[in-house]
Short mmCIF file of C-alpha atoms and ligand atoms in Angstrom, two decimals:
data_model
loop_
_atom_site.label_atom_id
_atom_site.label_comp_id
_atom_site.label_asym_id
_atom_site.label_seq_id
_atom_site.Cartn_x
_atom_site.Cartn_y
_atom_site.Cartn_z
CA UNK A 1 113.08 107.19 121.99
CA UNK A 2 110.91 105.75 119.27
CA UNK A 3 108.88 102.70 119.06
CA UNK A 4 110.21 100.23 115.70
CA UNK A 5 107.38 98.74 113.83
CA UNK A 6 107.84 96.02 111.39
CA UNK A 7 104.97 95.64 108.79
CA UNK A 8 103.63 99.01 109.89
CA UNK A 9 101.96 99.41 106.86
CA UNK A 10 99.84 96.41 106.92
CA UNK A 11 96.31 95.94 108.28
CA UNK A 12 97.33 95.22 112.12
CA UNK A 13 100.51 97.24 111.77
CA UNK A 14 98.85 100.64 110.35
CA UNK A 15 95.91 100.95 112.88
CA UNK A 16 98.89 100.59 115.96
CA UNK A 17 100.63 103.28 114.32
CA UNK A 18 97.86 105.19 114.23
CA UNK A 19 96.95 104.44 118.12
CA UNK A 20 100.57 104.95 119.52
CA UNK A 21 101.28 108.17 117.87
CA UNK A 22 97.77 109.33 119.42
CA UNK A 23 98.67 107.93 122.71
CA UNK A 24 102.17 110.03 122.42
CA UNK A 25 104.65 107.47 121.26
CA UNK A 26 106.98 108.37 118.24
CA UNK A 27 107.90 105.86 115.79
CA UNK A 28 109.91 104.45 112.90
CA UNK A 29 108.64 102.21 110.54
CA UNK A 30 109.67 99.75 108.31
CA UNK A 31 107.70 97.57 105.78
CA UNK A 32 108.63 96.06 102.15
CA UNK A 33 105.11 96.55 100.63
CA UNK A 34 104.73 92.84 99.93
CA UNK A 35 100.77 93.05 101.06
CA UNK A 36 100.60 96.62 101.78
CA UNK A 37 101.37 99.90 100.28
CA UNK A 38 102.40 103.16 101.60
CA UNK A 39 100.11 105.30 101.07
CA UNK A 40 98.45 103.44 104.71
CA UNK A 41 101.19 105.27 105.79
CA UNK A 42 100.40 108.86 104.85
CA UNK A 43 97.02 108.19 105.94
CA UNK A 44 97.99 106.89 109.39
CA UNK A 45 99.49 110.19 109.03
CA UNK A 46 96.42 112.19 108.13
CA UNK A 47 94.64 110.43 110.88
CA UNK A 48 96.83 111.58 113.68
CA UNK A 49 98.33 114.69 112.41
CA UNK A 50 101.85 113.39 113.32
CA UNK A 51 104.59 112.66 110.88
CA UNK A 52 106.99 109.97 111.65
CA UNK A 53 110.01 108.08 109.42
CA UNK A 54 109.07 105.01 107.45
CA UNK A 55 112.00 103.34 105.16
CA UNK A 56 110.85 100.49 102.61
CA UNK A 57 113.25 97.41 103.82
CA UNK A 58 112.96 93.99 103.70
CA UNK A 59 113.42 92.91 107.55
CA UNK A 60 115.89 89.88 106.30
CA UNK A 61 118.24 92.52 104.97
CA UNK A 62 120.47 92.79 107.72
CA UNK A 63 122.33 95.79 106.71
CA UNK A 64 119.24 97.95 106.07
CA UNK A 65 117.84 96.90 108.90
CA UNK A 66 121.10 97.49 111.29
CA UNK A 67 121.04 101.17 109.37
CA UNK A 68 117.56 102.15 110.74
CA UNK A 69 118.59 100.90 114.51
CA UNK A 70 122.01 103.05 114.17
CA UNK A 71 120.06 106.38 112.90
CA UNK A 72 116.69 106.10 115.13
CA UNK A 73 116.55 105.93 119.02
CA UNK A 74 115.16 102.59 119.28
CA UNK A 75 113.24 101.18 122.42
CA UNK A 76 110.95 98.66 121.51
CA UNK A 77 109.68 96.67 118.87
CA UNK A 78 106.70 95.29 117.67
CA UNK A 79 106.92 92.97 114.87
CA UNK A 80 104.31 92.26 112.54
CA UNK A 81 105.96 92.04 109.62
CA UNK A 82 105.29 88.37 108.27
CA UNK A 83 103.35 86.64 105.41
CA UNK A 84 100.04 85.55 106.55
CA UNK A 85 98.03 83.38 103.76
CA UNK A 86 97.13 80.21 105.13
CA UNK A 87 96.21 78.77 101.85
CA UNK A 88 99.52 80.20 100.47
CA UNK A 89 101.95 78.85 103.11
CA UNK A 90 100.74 75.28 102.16
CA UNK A 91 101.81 75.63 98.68
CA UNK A 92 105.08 78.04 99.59
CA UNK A 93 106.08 76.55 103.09
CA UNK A 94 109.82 77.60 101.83
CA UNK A 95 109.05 80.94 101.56
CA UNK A 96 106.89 80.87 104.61
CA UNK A 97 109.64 79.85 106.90
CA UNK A 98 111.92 82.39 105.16
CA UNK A 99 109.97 84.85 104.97
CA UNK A 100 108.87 84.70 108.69
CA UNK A 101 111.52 82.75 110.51
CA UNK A 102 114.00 84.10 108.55
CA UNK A 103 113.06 87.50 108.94
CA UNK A 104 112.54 87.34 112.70
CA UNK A 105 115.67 86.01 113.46
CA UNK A 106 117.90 88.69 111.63
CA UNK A 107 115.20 91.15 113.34
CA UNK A 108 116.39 89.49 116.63
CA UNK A 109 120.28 89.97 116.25
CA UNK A 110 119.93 93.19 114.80
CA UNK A 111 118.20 94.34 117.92
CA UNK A 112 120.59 92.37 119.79
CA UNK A 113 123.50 93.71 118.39
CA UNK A 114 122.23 97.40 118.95
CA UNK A 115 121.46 96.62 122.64
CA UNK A 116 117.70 96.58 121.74
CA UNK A 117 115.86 93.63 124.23
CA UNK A 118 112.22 94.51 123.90
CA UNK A 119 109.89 93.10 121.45
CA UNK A 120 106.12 93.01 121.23
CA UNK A 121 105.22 89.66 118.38
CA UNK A 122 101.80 89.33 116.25
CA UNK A 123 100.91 85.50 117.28
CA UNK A 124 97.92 83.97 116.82
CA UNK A 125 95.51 82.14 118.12
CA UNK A 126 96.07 79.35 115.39
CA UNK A 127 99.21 77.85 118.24
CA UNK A 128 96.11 76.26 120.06
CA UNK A 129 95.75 74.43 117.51
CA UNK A 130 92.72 71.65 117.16
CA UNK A 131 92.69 69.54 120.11
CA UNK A 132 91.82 72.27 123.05
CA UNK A 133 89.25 72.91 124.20
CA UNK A 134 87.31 76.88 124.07
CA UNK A 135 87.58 78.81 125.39
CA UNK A 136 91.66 78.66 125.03
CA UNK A 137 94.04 79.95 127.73
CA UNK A 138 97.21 81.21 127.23
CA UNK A 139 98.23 77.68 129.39
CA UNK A 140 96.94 75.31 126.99
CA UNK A 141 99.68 73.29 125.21
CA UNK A 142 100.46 74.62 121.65
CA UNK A 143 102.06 72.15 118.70
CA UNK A 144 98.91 71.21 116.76
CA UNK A 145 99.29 73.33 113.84
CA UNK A 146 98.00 72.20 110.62
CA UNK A 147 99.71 74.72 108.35
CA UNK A 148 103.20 76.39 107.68
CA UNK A 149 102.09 79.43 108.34
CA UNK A 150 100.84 78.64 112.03
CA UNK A 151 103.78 76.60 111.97
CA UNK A 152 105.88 79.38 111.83
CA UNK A 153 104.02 81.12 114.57
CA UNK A 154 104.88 78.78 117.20
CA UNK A 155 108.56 78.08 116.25
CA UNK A 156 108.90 81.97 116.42
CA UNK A 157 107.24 81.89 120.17
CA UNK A 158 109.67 79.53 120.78
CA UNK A 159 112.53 81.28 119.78
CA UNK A 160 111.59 84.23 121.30
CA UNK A 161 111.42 81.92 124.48
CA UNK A 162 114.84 80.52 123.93
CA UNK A 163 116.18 84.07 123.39
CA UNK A 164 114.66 85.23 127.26
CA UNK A 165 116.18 81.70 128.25
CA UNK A 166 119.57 82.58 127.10
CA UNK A 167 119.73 86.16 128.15
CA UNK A 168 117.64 87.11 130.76
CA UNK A 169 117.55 90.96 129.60
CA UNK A 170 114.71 90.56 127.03
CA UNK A 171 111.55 91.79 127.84
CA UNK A 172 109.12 89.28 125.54
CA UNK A 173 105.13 89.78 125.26
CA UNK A 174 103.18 87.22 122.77
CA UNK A 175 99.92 88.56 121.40
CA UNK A 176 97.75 85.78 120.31
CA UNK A 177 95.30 87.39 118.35
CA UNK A 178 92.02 85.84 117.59
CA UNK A 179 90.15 87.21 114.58
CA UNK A 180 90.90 90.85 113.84
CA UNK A 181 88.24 92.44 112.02
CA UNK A 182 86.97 96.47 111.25
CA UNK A 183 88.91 99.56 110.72
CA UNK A 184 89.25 102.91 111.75
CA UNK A 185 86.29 105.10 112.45
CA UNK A 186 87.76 107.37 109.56
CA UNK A 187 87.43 105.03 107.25
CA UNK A 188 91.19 105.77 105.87
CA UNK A 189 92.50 102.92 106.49
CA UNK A 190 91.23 99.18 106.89
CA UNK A 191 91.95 95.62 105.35
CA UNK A 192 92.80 95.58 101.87
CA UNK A 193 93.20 92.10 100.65
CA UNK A 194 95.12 90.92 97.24
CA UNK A 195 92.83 89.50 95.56
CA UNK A 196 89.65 86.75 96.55
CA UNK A 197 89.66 87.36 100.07
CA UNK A 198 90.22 84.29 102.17
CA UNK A 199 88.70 85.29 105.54
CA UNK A 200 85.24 86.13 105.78
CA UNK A 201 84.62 90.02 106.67
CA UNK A 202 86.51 91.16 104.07
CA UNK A 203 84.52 89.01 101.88
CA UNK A 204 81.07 90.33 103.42
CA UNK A 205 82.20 93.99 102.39
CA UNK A 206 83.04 92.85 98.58
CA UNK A 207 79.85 91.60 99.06
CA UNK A 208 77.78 94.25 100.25
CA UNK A 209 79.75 96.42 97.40
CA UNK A 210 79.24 94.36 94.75
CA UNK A 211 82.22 93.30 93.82
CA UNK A 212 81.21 89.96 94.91
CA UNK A 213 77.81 88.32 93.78
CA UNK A 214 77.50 86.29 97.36
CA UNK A 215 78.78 84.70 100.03
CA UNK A 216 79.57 81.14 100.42
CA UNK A 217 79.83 79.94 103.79
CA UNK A 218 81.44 77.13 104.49
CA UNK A 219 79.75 74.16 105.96
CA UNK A 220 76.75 74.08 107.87
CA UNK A 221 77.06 71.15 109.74
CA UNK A 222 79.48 71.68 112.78
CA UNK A 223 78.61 70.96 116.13
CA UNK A 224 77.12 74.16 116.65
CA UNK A 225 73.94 76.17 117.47
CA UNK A 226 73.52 76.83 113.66
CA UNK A 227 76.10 74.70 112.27
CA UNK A 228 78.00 77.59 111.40
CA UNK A 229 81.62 77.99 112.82
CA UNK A 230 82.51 79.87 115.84
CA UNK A 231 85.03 82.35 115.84
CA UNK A 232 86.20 85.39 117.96
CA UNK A 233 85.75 88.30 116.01
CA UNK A 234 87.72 91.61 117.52
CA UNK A 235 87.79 95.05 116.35
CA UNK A 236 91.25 96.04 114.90
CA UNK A 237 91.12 99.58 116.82
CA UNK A 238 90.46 97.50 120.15
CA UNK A 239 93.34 94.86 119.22
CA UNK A 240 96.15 98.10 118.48
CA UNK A 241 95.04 99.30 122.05
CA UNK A 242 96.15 96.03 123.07
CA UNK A 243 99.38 96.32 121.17
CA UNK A 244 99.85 99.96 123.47
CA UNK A 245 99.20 98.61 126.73
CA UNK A 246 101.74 95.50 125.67
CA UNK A 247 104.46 98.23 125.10
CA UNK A 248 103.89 99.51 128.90
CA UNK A 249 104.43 96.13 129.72
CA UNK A 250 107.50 95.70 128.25
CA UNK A 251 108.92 98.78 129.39
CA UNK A 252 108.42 97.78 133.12
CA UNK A 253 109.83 94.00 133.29
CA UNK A 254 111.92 91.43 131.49
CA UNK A 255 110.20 87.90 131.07
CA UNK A 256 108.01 86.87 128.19
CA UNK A 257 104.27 86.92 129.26
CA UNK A 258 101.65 85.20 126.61
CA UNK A 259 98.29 86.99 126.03
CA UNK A 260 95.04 86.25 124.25
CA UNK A 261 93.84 89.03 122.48
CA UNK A 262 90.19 88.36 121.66
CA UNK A 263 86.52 89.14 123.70
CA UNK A 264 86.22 86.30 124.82
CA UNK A 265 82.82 85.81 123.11
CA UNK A 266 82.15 83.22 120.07
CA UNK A 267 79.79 84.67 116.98
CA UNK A 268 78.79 82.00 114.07
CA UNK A 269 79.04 82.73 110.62
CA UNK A 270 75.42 83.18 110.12
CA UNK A 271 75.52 85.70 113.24
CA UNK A 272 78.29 88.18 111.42
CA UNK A 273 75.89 87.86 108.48
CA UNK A 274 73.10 88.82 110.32
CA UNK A 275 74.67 91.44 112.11
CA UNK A 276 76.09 92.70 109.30
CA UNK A 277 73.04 92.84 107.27
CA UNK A 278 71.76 94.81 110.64
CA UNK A 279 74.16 97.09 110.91
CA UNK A 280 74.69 98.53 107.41
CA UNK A 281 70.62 97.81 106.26
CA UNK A 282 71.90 95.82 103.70
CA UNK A 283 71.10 92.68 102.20
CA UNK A 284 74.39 89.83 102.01
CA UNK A 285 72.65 87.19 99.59
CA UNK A 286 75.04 83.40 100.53
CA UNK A 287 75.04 80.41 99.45
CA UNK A 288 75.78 76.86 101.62
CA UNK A 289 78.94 75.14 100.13
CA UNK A 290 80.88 72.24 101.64
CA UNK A 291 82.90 72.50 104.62
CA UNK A 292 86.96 74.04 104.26
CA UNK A 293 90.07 72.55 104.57
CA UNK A 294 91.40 73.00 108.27
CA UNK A 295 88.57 74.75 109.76
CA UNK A 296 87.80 74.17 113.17
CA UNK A 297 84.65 74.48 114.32
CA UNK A 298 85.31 76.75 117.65
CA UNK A 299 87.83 79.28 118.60
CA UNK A 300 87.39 81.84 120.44
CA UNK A 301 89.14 83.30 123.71
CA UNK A 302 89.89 83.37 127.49
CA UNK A 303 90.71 87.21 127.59
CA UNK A 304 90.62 87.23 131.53
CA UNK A 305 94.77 87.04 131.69
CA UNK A 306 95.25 90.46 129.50
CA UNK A 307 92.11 92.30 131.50
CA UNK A 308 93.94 91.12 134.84
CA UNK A 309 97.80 92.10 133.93
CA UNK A 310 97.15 94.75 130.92
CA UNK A 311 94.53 96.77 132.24
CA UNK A 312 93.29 95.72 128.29
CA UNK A 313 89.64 94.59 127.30
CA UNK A 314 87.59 94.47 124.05
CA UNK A 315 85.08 97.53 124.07
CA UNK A 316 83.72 97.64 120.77
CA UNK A 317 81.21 95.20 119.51
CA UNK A 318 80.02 92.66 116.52
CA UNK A 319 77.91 96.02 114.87
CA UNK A 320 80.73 98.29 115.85
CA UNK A 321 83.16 95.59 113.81
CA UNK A 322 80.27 95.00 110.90
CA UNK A 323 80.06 99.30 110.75
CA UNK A 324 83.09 100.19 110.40
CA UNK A 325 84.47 97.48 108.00
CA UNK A 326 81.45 98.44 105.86
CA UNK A 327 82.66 102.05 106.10
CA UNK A 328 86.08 101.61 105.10
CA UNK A 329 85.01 99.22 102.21
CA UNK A 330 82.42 101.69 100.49
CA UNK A 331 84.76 104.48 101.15
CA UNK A 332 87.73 102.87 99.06
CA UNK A 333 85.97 99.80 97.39
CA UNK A 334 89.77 99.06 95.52
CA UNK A 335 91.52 99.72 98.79
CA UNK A 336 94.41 101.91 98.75
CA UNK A 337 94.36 101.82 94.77
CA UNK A 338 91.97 104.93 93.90
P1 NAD B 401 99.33 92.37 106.71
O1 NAD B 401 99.76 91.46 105.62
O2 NAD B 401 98.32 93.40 106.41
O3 NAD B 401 100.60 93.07 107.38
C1 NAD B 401 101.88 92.48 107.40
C2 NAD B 401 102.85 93.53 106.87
O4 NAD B 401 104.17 92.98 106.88
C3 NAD B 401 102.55 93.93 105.42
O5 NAD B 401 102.53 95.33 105.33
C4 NAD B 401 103.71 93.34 104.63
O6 NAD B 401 104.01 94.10 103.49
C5 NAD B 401 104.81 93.34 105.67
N1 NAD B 401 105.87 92.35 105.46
C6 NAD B 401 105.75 91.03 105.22
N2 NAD B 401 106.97 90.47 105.11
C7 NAD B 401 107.88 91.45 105.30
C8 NAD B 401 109.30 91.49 105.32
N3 NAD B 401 110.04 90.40 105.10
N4 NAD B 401 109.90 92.68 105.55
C9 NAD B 401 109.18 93.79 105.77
N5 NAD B 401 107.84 93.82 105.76
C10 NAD B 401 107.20 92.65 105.53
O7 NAD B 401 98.83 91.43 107.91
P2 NAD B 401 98.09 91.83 109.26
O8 NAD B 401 96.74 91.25 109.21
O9 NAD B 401 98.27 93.25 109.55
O10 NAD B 401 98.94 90.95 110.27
C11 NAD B 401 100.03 91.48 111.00
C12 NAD B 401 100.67 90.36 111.79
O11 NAD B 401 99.69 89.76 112.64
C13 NAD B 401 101.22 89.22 110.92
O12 NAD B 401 102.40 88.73 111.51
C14 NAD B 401 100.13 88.19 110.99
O13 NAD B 401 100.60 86.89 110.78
C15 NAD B 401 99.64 88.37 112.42
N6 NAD B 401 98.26 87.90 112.60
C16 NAD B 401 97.26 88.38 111.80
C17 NAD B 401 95.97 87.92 111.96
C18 NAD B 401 94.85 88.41 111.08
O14 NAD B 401 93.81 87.77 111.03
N7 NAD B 401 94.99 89.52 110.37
C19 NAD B 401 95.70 86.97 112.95
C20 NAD B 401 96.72 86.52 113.75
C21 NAD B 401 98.01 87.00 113.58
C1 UD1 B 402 91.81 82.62 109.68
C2 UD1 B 402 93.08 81.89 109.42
C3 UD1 B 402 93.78 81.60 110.73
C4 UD1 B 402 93.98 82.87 111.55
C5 UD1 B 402 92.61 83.46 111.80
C6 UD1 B 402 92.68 84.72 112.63
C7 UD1 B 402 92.56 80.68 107.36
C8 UD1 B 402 92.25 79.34 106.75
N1 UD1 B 402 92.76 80.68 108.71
O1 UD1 B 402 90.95 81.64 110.18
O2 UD1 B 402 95.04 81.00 110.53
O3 UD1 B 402 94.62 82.58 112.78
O4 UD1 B 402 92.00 83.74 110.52
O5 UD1 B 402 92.78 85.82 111.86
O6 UD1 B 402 92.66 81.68 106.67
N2 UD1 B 402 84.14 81.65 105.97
C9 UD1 B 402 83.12 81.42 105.08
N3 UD1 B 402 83.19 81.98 103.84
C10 UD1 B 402 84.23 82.75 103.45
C11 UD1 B 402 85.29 83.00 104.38
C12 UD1 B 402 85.21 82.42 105.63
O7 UD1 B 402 82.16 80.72 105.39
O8 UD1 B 402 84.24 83.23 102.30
C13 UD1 B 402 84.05 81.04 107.30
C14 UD1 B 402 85.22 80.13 107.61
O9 UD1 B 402 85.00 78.83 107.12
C15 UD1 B 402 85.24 80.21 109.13
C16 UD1 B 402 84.77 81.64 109.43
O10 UD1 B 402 84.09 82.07 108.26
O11 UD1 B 402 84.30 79.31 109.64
C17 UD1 B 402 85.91 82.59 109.73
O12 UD1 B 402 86.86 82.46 108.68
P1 UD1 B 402 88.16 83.39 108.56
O13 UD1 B 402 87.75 84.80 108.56
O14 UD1 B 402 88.95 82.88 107.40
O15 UD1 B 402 88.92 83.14 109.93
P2 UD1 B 402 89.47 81.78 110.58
O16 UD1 B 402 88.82 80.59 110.04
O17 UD1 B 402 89.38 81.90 112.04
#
């Protein structure tokens, strides 16, 4: 019996692979390279010493999807196949809603239809939107998105709730993830952004590489201790661990159960910069620009519900993140391309 995972060969999706084959699991996956590439693949390969199938498919293509279900032994899934630009989804909602609505729901009747009920899904903790209060818990209303692409994130939790509603078979777990950061110890795999990167560590690295000049930081005038934003920063290894023990879960009871993934603790911008700088002995030179669009000024977690019903907790920290991202990024400073 083999784990499925969709967008395997992404950021989130590679460093799981690597993680369940290690624990023992076997898997298939399937990604269409739309922000990845497979050669995070064969690495997740050279990491574990396992080899495993991967097909390139396009999870809205129903028949190539229903093909890999009726070859493989599937028993799970988890899905993190989905576009994930913020930015992007306000100027492509269409293809946002396709892309990840879509996509889910011919993931869901595929499974369906091949008596699959299990599914693990990448959420985030964008649902809580800006009116809660931090840290958030998993009971705090959601519907405050400001963007398609957190848009789509709740109407997908909400489908999956409908589908649990409907048919009381499925086994549902909902990772809300706060911010993923790092990479393997390796350094073989790790974020690999198209591109000016949008979120801040993997614009640190360019940084500290050179293939930025500095860093701009966005606003110093929030209502907090620096006037830098707050943000839950969680290393990627730590967060894939998560993804494991959400796969035990899901083997033992039907339901959906809603988790923060995060550590519960809140770093400002100038505190990953510092840290950073720590960490790798390394100068990041930035520069105070004007606040972004749609930034809030905290977010960060509640992990108490996933330490209490996982068994799951954040072990690494905020040098172990800055370390390793720095690794990966000097190790392969174009990513996957050289
Ligand atoms: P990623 O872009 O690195 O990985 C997503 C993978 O899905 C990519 O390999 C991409 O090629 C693939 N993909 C996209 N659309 C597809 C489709 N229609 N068919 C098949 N494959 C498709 O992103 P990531 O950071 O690894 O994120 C994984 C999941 O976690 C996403 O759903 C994302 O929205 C969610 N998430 C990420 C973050 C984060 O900060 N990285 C935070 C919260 C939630
Ligand atoms: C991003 C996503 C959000 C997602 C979250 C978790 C955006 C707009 N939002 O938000 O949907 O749920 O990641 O992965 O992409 N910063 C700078 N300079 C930079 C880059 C970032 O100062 O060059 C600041 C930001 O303003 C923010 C903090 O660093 O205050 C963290 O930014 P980022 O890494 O983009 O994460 P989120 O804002 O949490």
């Amino acid at each position: 019996m083999s784990i499925f995972i969709t967008g395997g060969a992404g950021y989130i999706g590679s460093h799981t692979c690597v993680e369940l084959l290690e624990a023992g699991y076997d898997i298939v996956v399937a990604d269409n390279y739309v922000n990845s590439c497979p050669e995070a693949l064969e690495r997740v390969k050279k990491i574990t010493g396992r080899d495993f199938k991967y097909y390139e498919c396009d999870i809205r293509d129903r028949s190539a999807l229903d093909k890999i279900f009726k070859e493989n032994s599937i028993e799970a899934v988890i899905h993190f196949a989905g576009l994930k630009a913020v930015g992007e989804s306000c100027q492509k909602p269409l293809e946002y809603y396709d892309n990840n609505i879509g996509g889910t729901l011919v993931l869901l009747d595929v499974m369906r239809s091949n008596g699959c009920k299990k599914i693990v899904f990448s959420s985030s903790a964008t649902v809580y939107g800006s009116e809660n209060k931090v840290p958030f818990v998993e009971t705090m209303k959601t519907g405050t998105t400001t963007n398609p692409y957190g848009t789509t994130k709740l109407y997908i939790e909400g489908i999956l709730k409908d589908m649990y509603l409907a048919d009381n078979e499925w086994s549902v777990v909902l990772l809300r993830y706060f911010n993923p950061v790092g990479a393997h110890k390796s350094g073989l795999i790790g974020e690999n952004p198209n591109g000016i990167p949008n979120n801040l560590m993997p614009y640190i690295t360019q940084v500290s590489v050179g293939k930025r000049e500095k860093l701009y930081i966005n606003g110093n005038d929030y209502p907090t201790k620096d006037g830098t934003c707050i943000r839950d920063y969680i290393h990627v290894v730590d967060l894939a661990i998560g993804h494991i023990k959400a796969v035990e879960h899901i083997m033992k009871k039907t339901g959906v159960d809603i988790y923060n993934l995060g550590t519960g603790i809140g770093y400002s911008v100038l505190d990953v910069v510092e840290t950073f700088k720590r960490a790798n002995n390394i100068d990041i030179p930035y520069e105070i620009v004007g606040r972004r669009a749609g930034d809030i000024a905290e977010c960060y977690a509640n992990a108490d519900k996933a330490l209490k019903e996982l068994g799951w907790k954040a072990e690494k920290n905020l040098e172990d993140m800055c370390r390793d991202a720095m690794n990966w990024q000097s190790k392969n400073p174009n990513g996957y391309g050289n």
